[in-house]
XYZ file of C-alpha atoms in Angstrom:
301
model
C -146.463 -34.916 65.714
C -144.439 -35.416 68.907
C -146.821 -38.197 70.038
C -146.495 -39.879 66.644
C -142.716 -39.881 67.080
C -143.136 -41.317 70.590
C -145.287 -44.080 69.116
C -142.545 -44.868 66.598
C -140.038 -45.095 69.436
C -142.308 -47.534 71.295
C -142.434 -49.733 68.183
C -138.668 -49.494 67.734
C -137.945 -50.560 71.317
C -140.458 -53.428 71.551
C -141.069 -56.351 69.163
C -144.852 -56.159 69.662
C -147.235 -53.850 71.517
C -150.983 -54.080 71.958
C -153.209 -51.091 71.342
C -154.043 -50.893 75.048
C -150.347 -50.994 76.052
C -149.457 -48.263 73.571
C -152.392 -46.154 74.775
C -151.291 -46.423 78.422
C -147.674 -45.621 77.574
C -148.587 -42.582 75.499
C -151.406 -41.367 77.749
C -154.075 -41.535 75.024
C -157.011 -43.811 74.150
C -156.938 -46.825 71.824
C -158.753 -44.957 69.047
C -156.004 -42.323 69.045
C -153.382 -45.089 68.788
C -155.119 -46.310 65.621
C -154.809 -42.786 64.203
C -151.076 -42.822 65.012
C -150.755 -46.137 63.167
C -152.411 -44.663 60.080
C -150.181 -41.570 60.303
C -146.888 -43.494 60.438
C -148.025 -45.815 57.647
C -148.741 -42.773 55.467
C -145.184 -41.608 56.207
C -143.878 -44.882 54.762
C -143.016 -46.824 57.922
C -143.939 -50.550 57.648
C -146.194 -50.929 60.693
C -148.082 -54.226 60.733
C -151.242 -54.862 62.755
C -152.880 -57.986 64.130
C -156.611 -58.080 64.868
C -158.369 -59.804 67.735
C -158.355 -59.613 71.549
C -154.580 -60.063 71.653
C -154.005 -57.927 68.597
C -151.493 -55.136 68.388
C -148.776 -53.560 66.286
C -145.158 -54.063 65.319
C -142.606 -52.846 62.848
C -142.023 -55.289 60.017
C -139.435 -57.847 61.256
C -135.901 -56.799 60.321
C -136.827 -53.143 59.779
C -134.926 -50.512 61.724
C -135.668 -46.808 61.853
C -133.004 -44.836 59.985
C -130.598 -42.777 62.113
C -131.187 -39.074 62.425
C -129.273 -37.096 59.812
C -128.456 -33.502 60.726
C -126.433 -30.789 59.085
C -124.288 -28.826 61.531
C -126.771 -25.937 61.467
C -129.684 -28.311 62.166
C -127.834 -30.101 64.977
C -126.908 -26.794 66.602
C -130.516 -25.568 66.335
C -131.888 -28.742 67.957
C -129.324 -28.786 70.772
C -129.691 -25.069 71.508
C -133.477 -25.424 71.497
C -133.295 -28.234 74.051
C -130.841 -26.260 76.183
C -133.194 -23.272 76.136
C -136.088 -25.588 77.062
C -134.070 -26.929 79.977
C -133.506 -23.349 81.198
C -137.291 -22.858 81.133
C -137.764 -25.996 83.241
C -139.082 -28.401 80.576
C -138.589 -31.766 82.351
C -137.841 -33.952 79.306
C -135.150 -31.739 77.783
C -132.165 -33.489 79.425
C -133.351 -36.921 78.274
C -134.064 -35.663 74.767
C -130.649 -33.962 74.590
C -128.945 -37.218 75.581
C -130.825 -39.118 72.849
C -129.834 -36.581 70.206
C -126.161 -36.699 71.236
C -126.127 -40.518 71.081
C -127.092 -40.601 67.397
C -124.862 -37.761 66.163
C -121.581 -38.610 64.412
C -118.600 -38.391 66.791
C -117.114 -35.219 65.247
C -120.437 -33.374 65.269
C -121.247 -34.631 68.773
C -117.960 -33.201 70.044
C -118.865 -29.801 68.588
C -122.425 -29.739 69.890
C -121.203 -30.703 73.365
C -119.300 -27.415 73.394
C -122.700 -25.677 73.358
C -122.991 -26.570 77.035
C -120.874 -23.439 77.514
C -123.593 -21.161 76.082
C -125.080 -18.970 78.851
C -128.668 -17.699 78.904
C -129.659 -14.499 80.725
C -133.055 -14.576 78.955
C -134.990 -16.825 76.569
C -133.367 -17.184 73.167
C -134.696 -15.270 70.194
C -133.898 -16.042 66.576
C -130.561 -17.809 66.486
C -127.779 -16.867 64.075
C -126.295 -19.535 61.806
C -125.693 -22.713 63.784
C -122.241 -23.142 62.261
C -121.226 -19.736 63.630
C -122.450 -20.562 67.136
C -120.754 -23.967 67.000
C -117.440 -22.438 65.925
C -117.474 -19.759 68.633
C -118.492 -22.187 71.389
C -115.853 -24.673 70.231
C -113.176 -21.961 70.195
C -114.184 -20.891 73.726
C -113.955 -24.483 74.974
C -110.536 -25.050 73.343
C -109.223 -21.504 73.985
C -108.483 -20.887 70.309
C -108.323 -17.671 68.317
C -110.929 -16.868 65.679
C -110.772 -14.446 62.759
C -113.974 -13.056 61.265
C -115.418 -10.231 59.219
C -117.436 -8.084 61.630
C -120.044 -5.400 60.936
C -120.210 -2.764 63.680
C -123.300 -0.916 64.932
C -122.491 1.940 62.516
C -122.312 -0.447 59.555
C -118.523 -0.360 59.178
C -116.875 -3.687 58.332
C -113.476 -4.842 59.532
C -111.514 -8.039 60.042
C -111.305 -8.961 63.720
C -109.140 -11.460 65.565
C -110.582 -12.545 68.886
C -110.347 -15.248 71.537
C -113.941 -16.202 72.446
C -114.535 -16.835 76.153
C -118.234 -17.685 75.951
C -121.464 -17.257 73.997
C -124.307 -15.489 75.838
C -127.993 -15.113 74.982
C -129.233 -11.789 76.356
C -132.390 -9.889 75.540
C -133.211 -12.366 72.776
C -129.904 -11.691 70.981
C -126.683 -13.711 70.788
C -123.337 -12.266 71.891
C -119.802 -13.519 72.336
C -117.608 -12.306 75.175
C -114.099 -12.233 73.753
C -110.588 -10.813 73.976
C -109.991 -8.459 71.032
C -106.374 -8.925 69.935
C -106.287 -5.714 67.892
C -107.536 -3.511 70.758
C -105.892 -5.547 73.504
C -108.993 -5.599 75.702
C -112.211 -7.479 76.463
C -115.131 -6.754 74.119
C -118.687 -7.914 73.447
C -119.657 -8.791 69.853
C -123.001 -9.547 68.197
C -122.817 -13.080 66.809
C -125.198 -12.347 63.911
C -122.807 -9.640 62.659
C -119.968 -12.122 62.169
C -119.219 -13.975 58.951
C -116.384 -15.922 57.407
C -115.157 -17.378 60.717
C -111.823 -19.194 60.645
C -110.210 -21.037 63.542
C -106.698 -19.875 64.432
C -103.973 -20.802 66.873
C -103.816 -20.689 70.641
C -105.740 -17.822 72.193
C -105.463 -15.730 75.321
C -106.243 -17.440 78.619
C -109.389 -15.967 80.215
C -109.019 -14.151 83.546
C -109.424 -16.398 86.553
C -113.096 -16.810 87.466
C -114.251 -15.068 84.273
C -118.038 -15.218 83.750
C -119.148 -14.511 80.174
C -122.741 -13.641 81.135
C -121.607 -11.147 83.782
C -119.244 -9.538 81.269
C -122.029 -9.062 78.691
C -124.403 -7.586 81.275
C -121.681 -5.249 82.563
C -120.784 -4.097 79.031
C -124.401 -3.102 78.359
C -124.570 -1.179 81.616
C -121.532 0.886 80.534
C -122.814 1.885 77.077
C -123.410 5.689 76.952
C -126.863 5.595 75.338
C -128.525 8.911 74.459
C -131.686 8.311 76.505
C -132.382 6.649 79.829
C -136.004 5.549 79.895
C -137.968 4.806 83.065
C -141.501 3.435 82.739
C -143.853 2.066 85.386
C -145.576 -1.063 84.065
C -148.943 -2.207 85.336
C -147.287 -5.521 86.234
C -143.904 -7.176 85.905
C -143.031 -8.767 82.593
C -139.871 -9.584 80.665
C -138.697 -6.889 78.232
C -135.571 -7.664 76.154
C -132.540 -5.486 77.016
C -134.416 -3.781 79.858
C -134.225 -4.096 83.630
C -137.637 -4.676 85.214
C -138.054 -4.807 88.987
C -140.624 -7.145 90.590
C -143.063 -4.235 90.987
C -142.864 -3.401 87.255
C -140.363 -0.510 87.238
C -138.715 -0.662 83.791
C -135.339 0.970 83.100
C -133.716 0.915 79.680
C -131.087 2.900 77.777
C -131.745 3.545 74.086
C -130.533 5.676 71.182
C -134.007 6.253 69.721
C -137.221 7.149 71.534
C -139.193 6.059 68.465
C -137.637 2.617 68.922
C -138.596 2.653 72.610
C -142.175 3.560 71.667
C -142.336 0.492 69.417
C -141.008 -1.696 72.242
C -143.680 -0.432 74.648
C -146.390 -0.903 72.013
C -145.692 -4.661 72.024
C -146.432 -5.031 75.759
C -149.734 -6.525 76.889
C -150.173 -4.251 79.901
C -150.749 -0.567 80.642
C -147.824 1.662 81.607
C -146.944 5.194 82.716
C -143.938 7.116 81.409
C -141.750 8.415 84.226
C -138.996 9.881 82.047
C -138.136 11.359 79.637
C -141.275 13.333 78.789
C -140.227 13.301 75.110
C -141.107 9.607 75.072
C -144.784 10.559 75.335
C -144.422 12.521 72.069
C -142.917 9.454 70.367
C -145.748 7.278 71.688
C -148.416 9.722 70.465
C -146.726 9.860 67.056
C -146.774 6.061 66.836
C -150.394 5.888 68.004
C -151.460 8.407 65.345
C -149.741 6.421 62.629
C -151.280 3.132 63.768
C -154.748 4.730 63.965
C -154.722 5.665 60.287
C -156.938 3.408 58.163
C -154.969 0.969 56.067
C -154.839 1.906 52.403
C -157.304 -0.236 50.455
C -155.614 -2.379 47.853
C -156.833 -2.075 44.264
C -158.468 -5.343 43.223
C -156.953 -6.940 40.119
C -158.853 -6.426 36.877
């Protein structure tokens, strides 16, 4: 589908293009270009063709592709996806991001530009509502207070008033580093546990040189988890919320060893438990459960 969209852009930017020219520009053969033509025609775009040695393709004279129409959630998802791609070294992400920003309405473009302040310590997982991310990033950029209903780790709900200093993606989850006005101190909040955000007045000025990503990493290091897990992996690989050295030494703090067993079961390499020994019991329990034959479903009569 991405090549089909590139073909549409070629037609939009040029009054006429031969099959050979389109093939060279897209890095495909002429037969594939003909398939792209059929695909965009099926989508309802008026692409006209001319046969013969000098034949080629064009959009019907006077026709212009409609502008992209995004909701705020969709715009945030696209921009954040491109930013994450840029972090992974995808070479076209900057150009694509610039194109998206050019076609967004001015108000929405101003909000999505605030997403440049989102920090990534790891690849992004499932994103929370785009409107929530936009509001927090915008508040951080403008140094404004935000009120929200927040659900804590224990499930308790409370109204919170914070000044966001930055949104951080860590371990596949989304967090906001913020000043908590009720507690009078810096805190880290899960973005997906926030709802009903409302923008308030002027917020607290962040400390000089404040780094939101460093704050989030430091806050996790200070959490008094019940278990410290050390596992030697067969090779280095990324594990969300864990520290893994280049030689594969994994360290992670968790509340539940059963949870840690499930995390290790998702890895595609062998490993050896260093500590605690109770983790081996949790792994054996999980292995026994997974080894049970699945219950056969009763066929409908």
